[in-house]
XYZ file of C-alpha atoms in Angstrom:
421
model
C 0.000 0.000 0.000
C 2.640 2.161 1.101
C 4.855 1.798 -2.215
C 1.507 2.601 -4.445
C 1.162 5.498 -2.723
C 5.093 6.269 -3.405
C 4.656 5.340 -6.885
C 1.311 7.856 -7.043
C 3.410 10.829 -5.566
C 5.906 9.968 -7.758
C 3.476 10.270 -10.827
C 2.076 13.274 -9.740
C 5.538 15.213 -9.805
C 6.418 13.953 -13.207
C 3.019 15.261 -14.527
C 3.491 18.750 -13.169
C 7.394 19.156 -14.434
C 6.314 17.711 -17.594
C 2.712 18.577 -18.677
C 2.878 22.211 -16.394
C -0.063 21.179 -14.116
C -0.059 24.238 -11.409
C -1.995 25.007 -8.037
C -4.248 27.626 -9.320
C -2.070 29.413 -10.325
C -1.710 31.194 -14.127
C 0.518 30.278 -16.433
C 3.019 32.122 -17.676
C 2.267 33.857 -21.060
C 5.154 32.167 -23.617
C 5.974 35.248 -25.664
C 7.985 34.880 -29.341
C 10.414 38.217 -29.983
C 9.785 38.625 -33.576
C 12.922 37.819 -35.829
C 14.689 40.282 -37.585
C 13.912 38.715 -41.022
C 9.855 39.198 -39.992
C 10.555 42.760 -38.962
C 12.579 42.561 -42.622
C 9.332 40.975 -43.997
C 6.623 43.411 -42.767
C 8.734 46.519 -43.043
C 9.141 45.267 -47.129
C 5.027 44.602 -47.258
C 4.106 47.805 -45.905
C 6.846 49.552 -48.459
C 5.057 48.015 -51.176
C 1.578 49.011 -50.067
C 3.036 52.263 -49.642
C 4.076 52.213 -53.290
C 0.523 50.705 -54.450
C -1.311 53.540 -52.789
C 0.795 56.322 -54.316
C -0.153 55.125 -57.837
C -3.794 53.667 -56.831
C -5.016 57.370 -55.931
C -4.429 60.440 -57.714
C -1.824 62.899 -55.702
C -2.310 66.167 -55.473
C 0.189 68.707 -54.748
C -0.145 71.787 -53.859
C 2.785 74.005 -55.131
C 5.779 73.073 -57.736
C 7.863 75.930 -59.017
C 8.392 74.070 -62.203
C 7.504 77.111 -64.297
C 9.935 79.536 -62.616
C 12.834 76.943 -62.761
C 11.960 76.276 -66.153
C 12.573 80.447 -66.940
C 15.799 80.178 -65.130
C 17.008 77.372 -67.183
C 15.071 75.520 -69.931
C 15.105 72.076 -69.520
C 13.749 68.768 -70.931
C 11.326 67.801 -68.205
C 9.696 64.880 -70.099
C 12.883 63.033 -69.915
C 14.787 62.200 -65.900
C 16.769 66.194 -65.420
C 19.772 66.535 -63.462
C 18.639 69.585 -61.732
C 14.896 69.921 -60.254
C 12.684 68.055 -58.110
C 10.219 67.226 -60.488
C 9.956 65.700 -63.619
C 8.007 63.349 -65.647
C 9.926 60.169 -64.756
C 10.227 61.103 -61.344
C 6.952 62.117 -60.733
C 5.360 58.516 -62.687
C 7.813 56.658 -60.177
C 6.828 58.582 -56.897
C 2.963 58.541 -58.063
C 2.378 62.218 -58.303
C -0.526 62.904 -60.492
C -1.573 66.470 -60.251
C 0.822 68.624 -59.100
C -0.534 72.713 -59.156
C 1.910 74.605 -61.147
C 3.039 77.848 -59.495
C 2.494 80.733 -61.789
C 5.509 82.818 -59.317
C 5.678 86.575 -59.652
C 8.255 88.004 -57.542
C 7.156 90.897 -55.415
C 9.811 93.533 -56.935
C 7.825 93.314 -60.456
C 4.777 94.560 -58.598
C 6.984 97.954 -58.358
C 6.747 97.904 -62.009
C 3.453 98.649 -63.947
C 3.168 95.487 -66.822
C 5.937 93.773 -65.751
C 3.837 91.221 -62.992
C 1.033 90.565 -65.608
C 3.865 90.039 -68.654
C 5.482 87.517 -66.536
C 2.015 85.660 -65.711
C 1.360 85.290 -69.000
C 4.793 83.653 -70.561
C 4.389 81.037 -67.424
C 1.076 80.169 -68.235
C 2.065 79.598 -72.174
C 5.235 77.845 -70.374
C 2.873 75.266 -68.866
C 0.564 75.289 -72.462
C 3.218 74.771 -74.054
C 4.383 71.926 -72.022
C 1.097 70.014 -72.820
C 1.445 70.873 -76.533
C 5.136 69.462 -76.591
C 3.900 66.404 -74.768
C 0.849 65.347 -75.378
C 1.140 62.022 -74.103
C 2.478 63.344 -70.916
C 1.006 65.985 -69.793
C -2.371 67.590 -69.576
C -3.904 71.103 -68.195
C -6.652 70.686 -65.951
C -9.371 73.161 -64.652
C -11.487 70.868 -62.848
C -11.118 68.199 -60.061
C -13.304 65.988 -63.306
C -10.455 67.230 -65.542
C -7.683 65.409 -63.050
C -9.917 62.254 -62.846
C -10.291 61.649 -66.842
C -6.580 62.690 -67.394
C -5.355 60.074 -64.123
C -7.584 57.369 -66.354
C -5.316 58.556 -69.213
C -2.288 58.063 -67.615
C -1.793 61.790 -68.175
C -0.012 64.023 -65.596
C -2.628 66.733 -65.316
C -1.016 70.469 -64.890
C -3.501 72.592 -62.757
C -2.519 75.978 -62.559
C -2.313 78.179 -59.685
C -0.363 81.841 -59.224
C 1.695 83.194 -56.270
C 1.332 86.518 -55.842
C -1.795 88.334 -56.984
C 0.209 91.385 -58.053
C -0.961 90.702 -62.261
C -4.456 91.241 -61.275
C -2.747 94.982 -61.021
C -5.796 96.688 -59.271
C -8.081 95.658 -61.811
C -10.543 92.792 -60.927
C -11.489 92.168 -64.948
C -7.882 90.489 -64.868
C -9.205 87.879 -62.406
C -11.483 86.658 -64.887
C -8.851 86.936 -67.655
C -6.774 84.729 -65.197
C -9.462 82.594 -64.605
C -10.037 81.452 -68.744
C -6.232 81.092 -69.035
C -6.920 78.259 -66.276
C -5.821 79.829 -62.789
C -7.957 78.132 -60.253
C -6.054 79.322 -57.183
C -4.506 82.829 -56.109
C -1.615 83.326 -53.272
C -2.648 86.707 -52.422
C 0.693 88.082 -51.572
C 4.537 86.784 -51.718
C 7.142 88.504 -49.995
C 6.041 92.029 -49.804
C 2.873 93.666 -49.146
C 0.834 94.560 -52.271
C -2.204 96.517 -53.362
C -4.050 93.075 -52.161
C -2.777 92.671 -48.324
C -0.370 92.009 -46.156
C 1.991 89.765 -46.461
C 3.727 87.213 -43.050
C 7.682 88.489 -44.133
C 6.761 92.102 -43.948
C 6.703 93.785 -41.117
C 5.151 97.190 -42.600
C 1.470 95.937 -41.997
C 0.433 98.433 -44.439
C -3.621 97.375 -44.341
C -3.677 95.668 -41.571
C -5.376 92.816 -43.508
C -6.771 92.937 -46.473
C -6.836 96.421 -48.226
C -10.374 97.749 -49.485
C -9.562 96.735 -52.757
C -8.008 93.439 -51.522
C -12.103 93.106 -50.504
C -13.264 93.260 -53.449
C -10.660 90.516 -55.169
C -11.912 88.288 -52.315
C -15.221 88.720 -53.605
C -14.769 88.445 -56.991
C -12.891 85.452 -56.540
C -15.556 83.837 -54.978
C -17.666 84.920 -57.664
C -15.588 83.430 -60.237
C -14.541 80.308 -58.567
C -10.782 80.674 -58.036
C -9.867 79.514 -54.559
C -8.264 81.910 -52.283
C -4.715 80.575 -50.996
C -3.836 81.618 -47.817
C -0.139 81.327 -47.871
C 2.089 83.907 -47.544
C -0.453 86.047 -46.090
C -0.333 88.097 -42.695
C -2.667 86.415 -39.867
C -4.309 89.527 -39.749
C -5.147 88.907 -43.488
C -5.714 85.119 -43.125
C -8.446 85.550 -40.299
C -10.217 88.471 -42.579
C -10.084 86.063 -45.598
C -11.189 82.964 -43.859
C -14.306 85.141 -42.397
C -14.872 87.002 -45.716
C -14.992 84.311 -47.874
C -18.409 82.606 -48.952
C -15.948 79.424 -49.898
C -13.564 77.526 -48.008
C -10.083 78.536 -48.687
C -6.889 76.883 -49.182
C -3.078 76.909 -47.861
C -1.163 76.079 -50.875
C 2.447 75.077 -49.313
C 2.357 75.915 -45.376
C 3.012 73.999 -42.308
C 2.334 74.233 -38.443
C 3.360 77.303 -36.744
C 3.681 75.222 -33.640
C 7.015 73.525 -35.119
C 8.308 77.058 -35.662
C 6.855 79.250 -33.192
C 9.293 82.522 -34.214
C 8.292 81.536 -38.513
C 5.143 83.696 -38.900
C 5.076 82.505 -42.683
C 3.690 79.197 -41.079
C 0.083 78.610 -40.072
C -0.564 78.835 -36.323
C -3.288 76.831 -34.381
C -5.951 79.131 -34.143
C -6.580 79.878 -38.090
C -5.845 76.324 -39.342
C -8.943 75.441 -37.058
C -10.557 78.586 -38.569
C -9.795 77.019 -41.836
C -11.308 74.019 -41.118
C -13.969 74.869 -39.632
C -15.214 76.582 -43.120
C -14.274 73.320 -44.664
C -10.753 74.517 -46.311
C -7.310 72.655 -46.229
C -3.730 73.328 -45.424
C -1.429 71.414 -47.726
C 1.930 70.630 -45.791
C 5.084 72.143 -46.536
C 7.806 69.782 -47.238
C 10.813 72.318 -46.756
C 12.873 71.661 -43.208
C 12.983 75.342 -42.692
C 9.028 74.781 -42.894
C 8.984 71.850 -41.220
C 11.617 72.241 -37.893
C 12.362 75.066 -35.746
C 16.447 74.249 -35.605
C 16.524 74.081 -39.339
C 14.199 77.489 -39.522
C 16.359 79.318 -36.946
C 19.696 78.949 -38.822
C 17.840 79.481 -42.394
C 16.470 82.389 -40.987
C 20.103 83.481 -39.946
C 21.466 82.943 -43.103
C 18.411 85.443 -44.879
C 19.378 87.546 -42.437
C 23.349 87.469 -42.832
C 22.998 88.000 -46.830
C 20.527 90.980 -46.815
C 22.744 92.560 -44.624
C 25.569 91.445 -46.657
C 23.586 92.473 -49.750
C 23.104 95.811 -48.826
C 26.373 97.259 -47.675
C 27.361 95.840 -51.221
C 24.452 97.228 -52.954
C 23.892 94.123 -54.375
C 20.256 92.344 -54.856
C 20.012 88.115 -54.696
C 20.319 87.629 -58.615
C 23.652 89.426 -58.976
C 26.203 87.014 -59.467
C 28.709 87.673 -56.954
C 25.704 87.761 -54.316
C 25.193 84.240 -55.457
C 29.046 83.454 -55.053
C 28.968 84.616 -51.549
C 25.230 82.911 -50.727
C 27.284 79.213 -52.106
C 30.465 80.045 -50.077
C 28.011 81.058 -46.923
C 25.959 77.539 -47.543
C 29.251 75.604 -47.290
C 30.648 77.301 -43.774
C 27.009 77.061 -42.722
C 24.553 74.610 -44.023
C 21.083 74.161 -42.968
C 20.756 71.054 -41.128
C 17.972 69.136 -42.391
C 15.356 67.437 -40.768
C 13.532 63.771 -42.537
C 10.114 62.655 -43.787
C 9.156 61.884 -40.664
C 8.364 65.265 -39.622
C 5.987 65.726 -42.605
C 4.057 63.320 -40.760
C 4.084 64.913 -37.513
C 2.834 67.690 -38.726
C 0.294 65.686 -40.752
C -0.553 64.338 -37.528
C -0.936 67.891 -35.945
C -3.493 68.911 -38.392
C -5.399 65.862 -37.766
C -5.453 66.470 -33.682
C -6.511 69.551 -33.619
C -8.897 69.945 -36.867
C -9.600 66.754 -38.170
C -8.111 64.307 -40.986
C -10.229 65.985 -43.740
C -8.534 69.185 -43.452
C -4.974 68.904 -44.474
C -3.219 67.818 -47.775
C 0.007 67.698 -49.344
C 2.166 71.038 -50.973
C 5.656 70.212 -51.576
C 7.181 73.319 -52.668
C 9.374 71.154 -55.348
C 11.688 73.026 -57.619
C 10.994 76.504 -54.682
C 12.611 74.843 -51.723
C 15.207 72.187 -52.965
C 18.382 72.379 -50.838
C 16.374 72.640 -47.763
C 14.101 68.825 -48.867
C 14.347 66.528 -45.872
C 15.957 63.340 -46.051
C 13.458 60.637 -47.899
C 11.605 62.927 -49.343
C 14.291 64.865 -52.306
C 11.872 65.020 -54.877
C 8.787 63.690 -56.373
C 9.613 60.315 -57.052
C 10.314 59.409 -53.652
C 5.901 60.093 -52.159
C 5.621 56.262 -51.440
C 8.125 57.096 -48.542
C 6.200 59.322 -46.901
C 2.877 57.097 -47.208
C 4.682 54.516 -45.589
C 5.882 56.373 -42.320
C 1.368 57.316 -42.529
C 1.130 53.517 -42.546
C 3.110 52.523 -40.192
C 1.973 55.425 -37.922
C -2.149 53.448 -38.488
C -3.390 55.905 -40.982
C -6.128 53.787 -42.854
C -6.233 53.720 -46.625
C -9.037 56.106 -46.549
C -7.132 58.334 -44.629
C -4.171 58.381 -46.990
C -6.960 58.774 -50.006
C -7.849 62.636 -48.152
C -4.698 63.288 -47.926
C -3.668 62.561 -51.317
C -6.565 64.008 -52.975
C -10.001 63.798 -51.589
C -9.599 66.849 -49.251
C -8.544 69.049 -51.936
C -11.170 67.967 -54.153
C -13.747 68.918 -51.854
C -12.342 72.052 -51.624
C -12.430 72.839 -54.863
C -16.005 71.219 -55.859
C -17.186 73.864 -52.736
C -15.664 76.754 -54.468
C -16.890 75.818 -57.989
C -20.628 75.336 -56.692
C -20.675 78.390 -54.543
C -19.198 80.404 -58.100
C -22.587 78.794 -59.471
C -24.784 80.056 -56.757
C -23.090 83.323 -56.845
């Protein structure tokens, strides 16, 4: 009796050490460490999802300088370029499908009657001519419809939009002439203030806002159906616009003040909720100096440094031994740049405090080159920043507004209240 009940103690020991029987008491939770070749594995499926979504949905972006780099230096853009940020290879690769190109007026022209208007119209024949050259390329496009046949195509569509309302030149029957040559957005300002309003890099504040005639060419815009952009713009002249406007409005190529609290030319808090709230979008930046405050703050020194420099040489930024010293100034000092991460953060921003259906994409290609972050150095590198939105849980349909739908919107809204008007 004794030895079965050895021999049953026995048996009981061997079942917990080998089958894990316990007293009550849990077991432990066996957990795997993934392997580096499935962190390899996912990392490589999410890539190519990134890369299926950027040529899935159209892409919209908000601001290329192709024209004005184009006028600096002609160049084959339906072949790869050396030079640039944009092209037709590069932008089939990276998935950009409608990128709005930026009919740039300086603000010195505006000094000079004709001059603003002249220069309008040989970048809008620029971008005509582009389509004409290449019609299997390219395509203009005046309508959100327009970008949707054309992406069918397999056609880049060209949108048009111009920075710097100084061609309207105080008379609002050139906004309609601007309108049939296929501008469907205005920056109201650039660097200095104009007849319009005030611009965020001058400190003159010479309307406080909006001048009275800057009224009307809110008005009329609305009217016509050309969608006000508020970049550039003073925030005394954003919140009048935003509260003028029968429309939602537009930020063609800003980014969150609250990465750059001392860079006014940023959006802050308060009017990108503003903006939202009347159903417009802010289209991020992709410039470091746009995008973080360390890269701002020694950009911002350098401007500083060269006017300076600039003036006790009476020089002005195109002469060329102001651009000698500007490229011997960049090497002593570069601008440290940040990486595509940060376009998400702010991405993420906009979405916190106004909502995912209120911010897009505005690169600033070809306007802001030496200062592109790292992963994101021109057009045909998108799919890397819709993979950090992946891997950060934005859903397909949340990538979809950002790409495109937001904008859209926007620009359906202005369209039908033109109608109504």
């Amino acid at each position: 009796m004794m030895l079965k009940n050895y021999l049953s103690i026995a048996l009981f020991a061997f079942l917990i050490l080998t089958q894990g029987i316990s007293f009550g008491k849990p077991k432990k939770k066996i957990t795997h460490t993934p392997t580096v070749h499935q962190i390899d594995d996912k990392e490589a499926l999410l890539r190519k999802k990134a890369d299926e979504l950027a040529h899935k949905y159209i892409i919209v972006d908000g601001h290329v300088d192709l024209p004005y780099r184009l006028h600096a230096k002609m160049e084959d853009v339906s072949v790869q370029t050396a030079g640039g940020d944009f092209d037709y290879v590069r932008a089939k690769k990276g998935g950009l499908t409608a990128p709005f190109m930026s009919i740039y007026v300086p603000a010195d022209l505006q000094r000079k009657k004709g001059f603003s208007k002249a220069l309008a119209d040989s970048l809008i024949d620029m971008v005509e001519n582009l389509v004409k050259q290449y019609p299997d390329k390219f395509a203009l496009a005046k309508s959100p419809a327009d970008i949707e046949a054309n992406f069918k195509k397999g056609l880049i569509s060209l949108p048009m939009g111009m920075e710097n309302g100084s061609p309207v030149e105080s008379n609002l029957a050139n906004l309609q002439y601007f309108y049939d040559r296929g501008i469907r957005y205005i920056t109201l300002c650039h660097g200095e203030d104009n007849f319009i309003c005030d611009t965020s890099y001058d400190t003159t504040n010479t309307w406080r806002g909006l001048s009275p005639i800057g009224r009307q060419v809110v008005r009329e815009m609305n009217r016509l159906g050309i969608m006000l952009d508020c970049s550039h713009i003073s925030d005394d002249t954003f919140a009048q616009v935003v509260a003028l406007s029968k429309a939602p409005v537009i930020a063609s190529h800003s980014s969150c003040r609250t990465f750059t609290p001392d860079f006014i030319r940023n959006a802050p808090d308060n009017l990108i909720k503003a903006m939202a709230k009347k159903g417009g979008v802010i289209m991020i930046n992709y410039s470091s100096m746009f995008l973080d405050s360390i890269s701002n703050k020694t950009y911002e020194t350098k401007r500083t440094h060269l006017r300076q420099w600039q003036k006790e040489h009476n020089l002005v930024p195109k002469d060329s031994a102001a651009k000698a010293y500007e490229t011997d100034y960049d090497k002593l000092h570069p601008t440290p740049l940040t990486n595509v991460e940060r376009i998400a953060d702010h991405i993420d921003h906009v979405k916190k405090i106004a909502g995912i259906d209120y911010v897009g994409l505005g690169s600033d290609f070809d306007g802001v080159g030496p200062t592109l972050p790292d992963g994101l150095k021109d057009c045909s590198q998108l799919p890397n920043l819709i993979y950090v939105l992946l891997k950060r849980g934005y859903t397909e349909k949340d990538i979809e507004k950002i790409c495109y739908k937001n904008v859209f919107r926007v620009w359906n809204k202005v369209a039908e209240v033109a109608k109504g008007m």
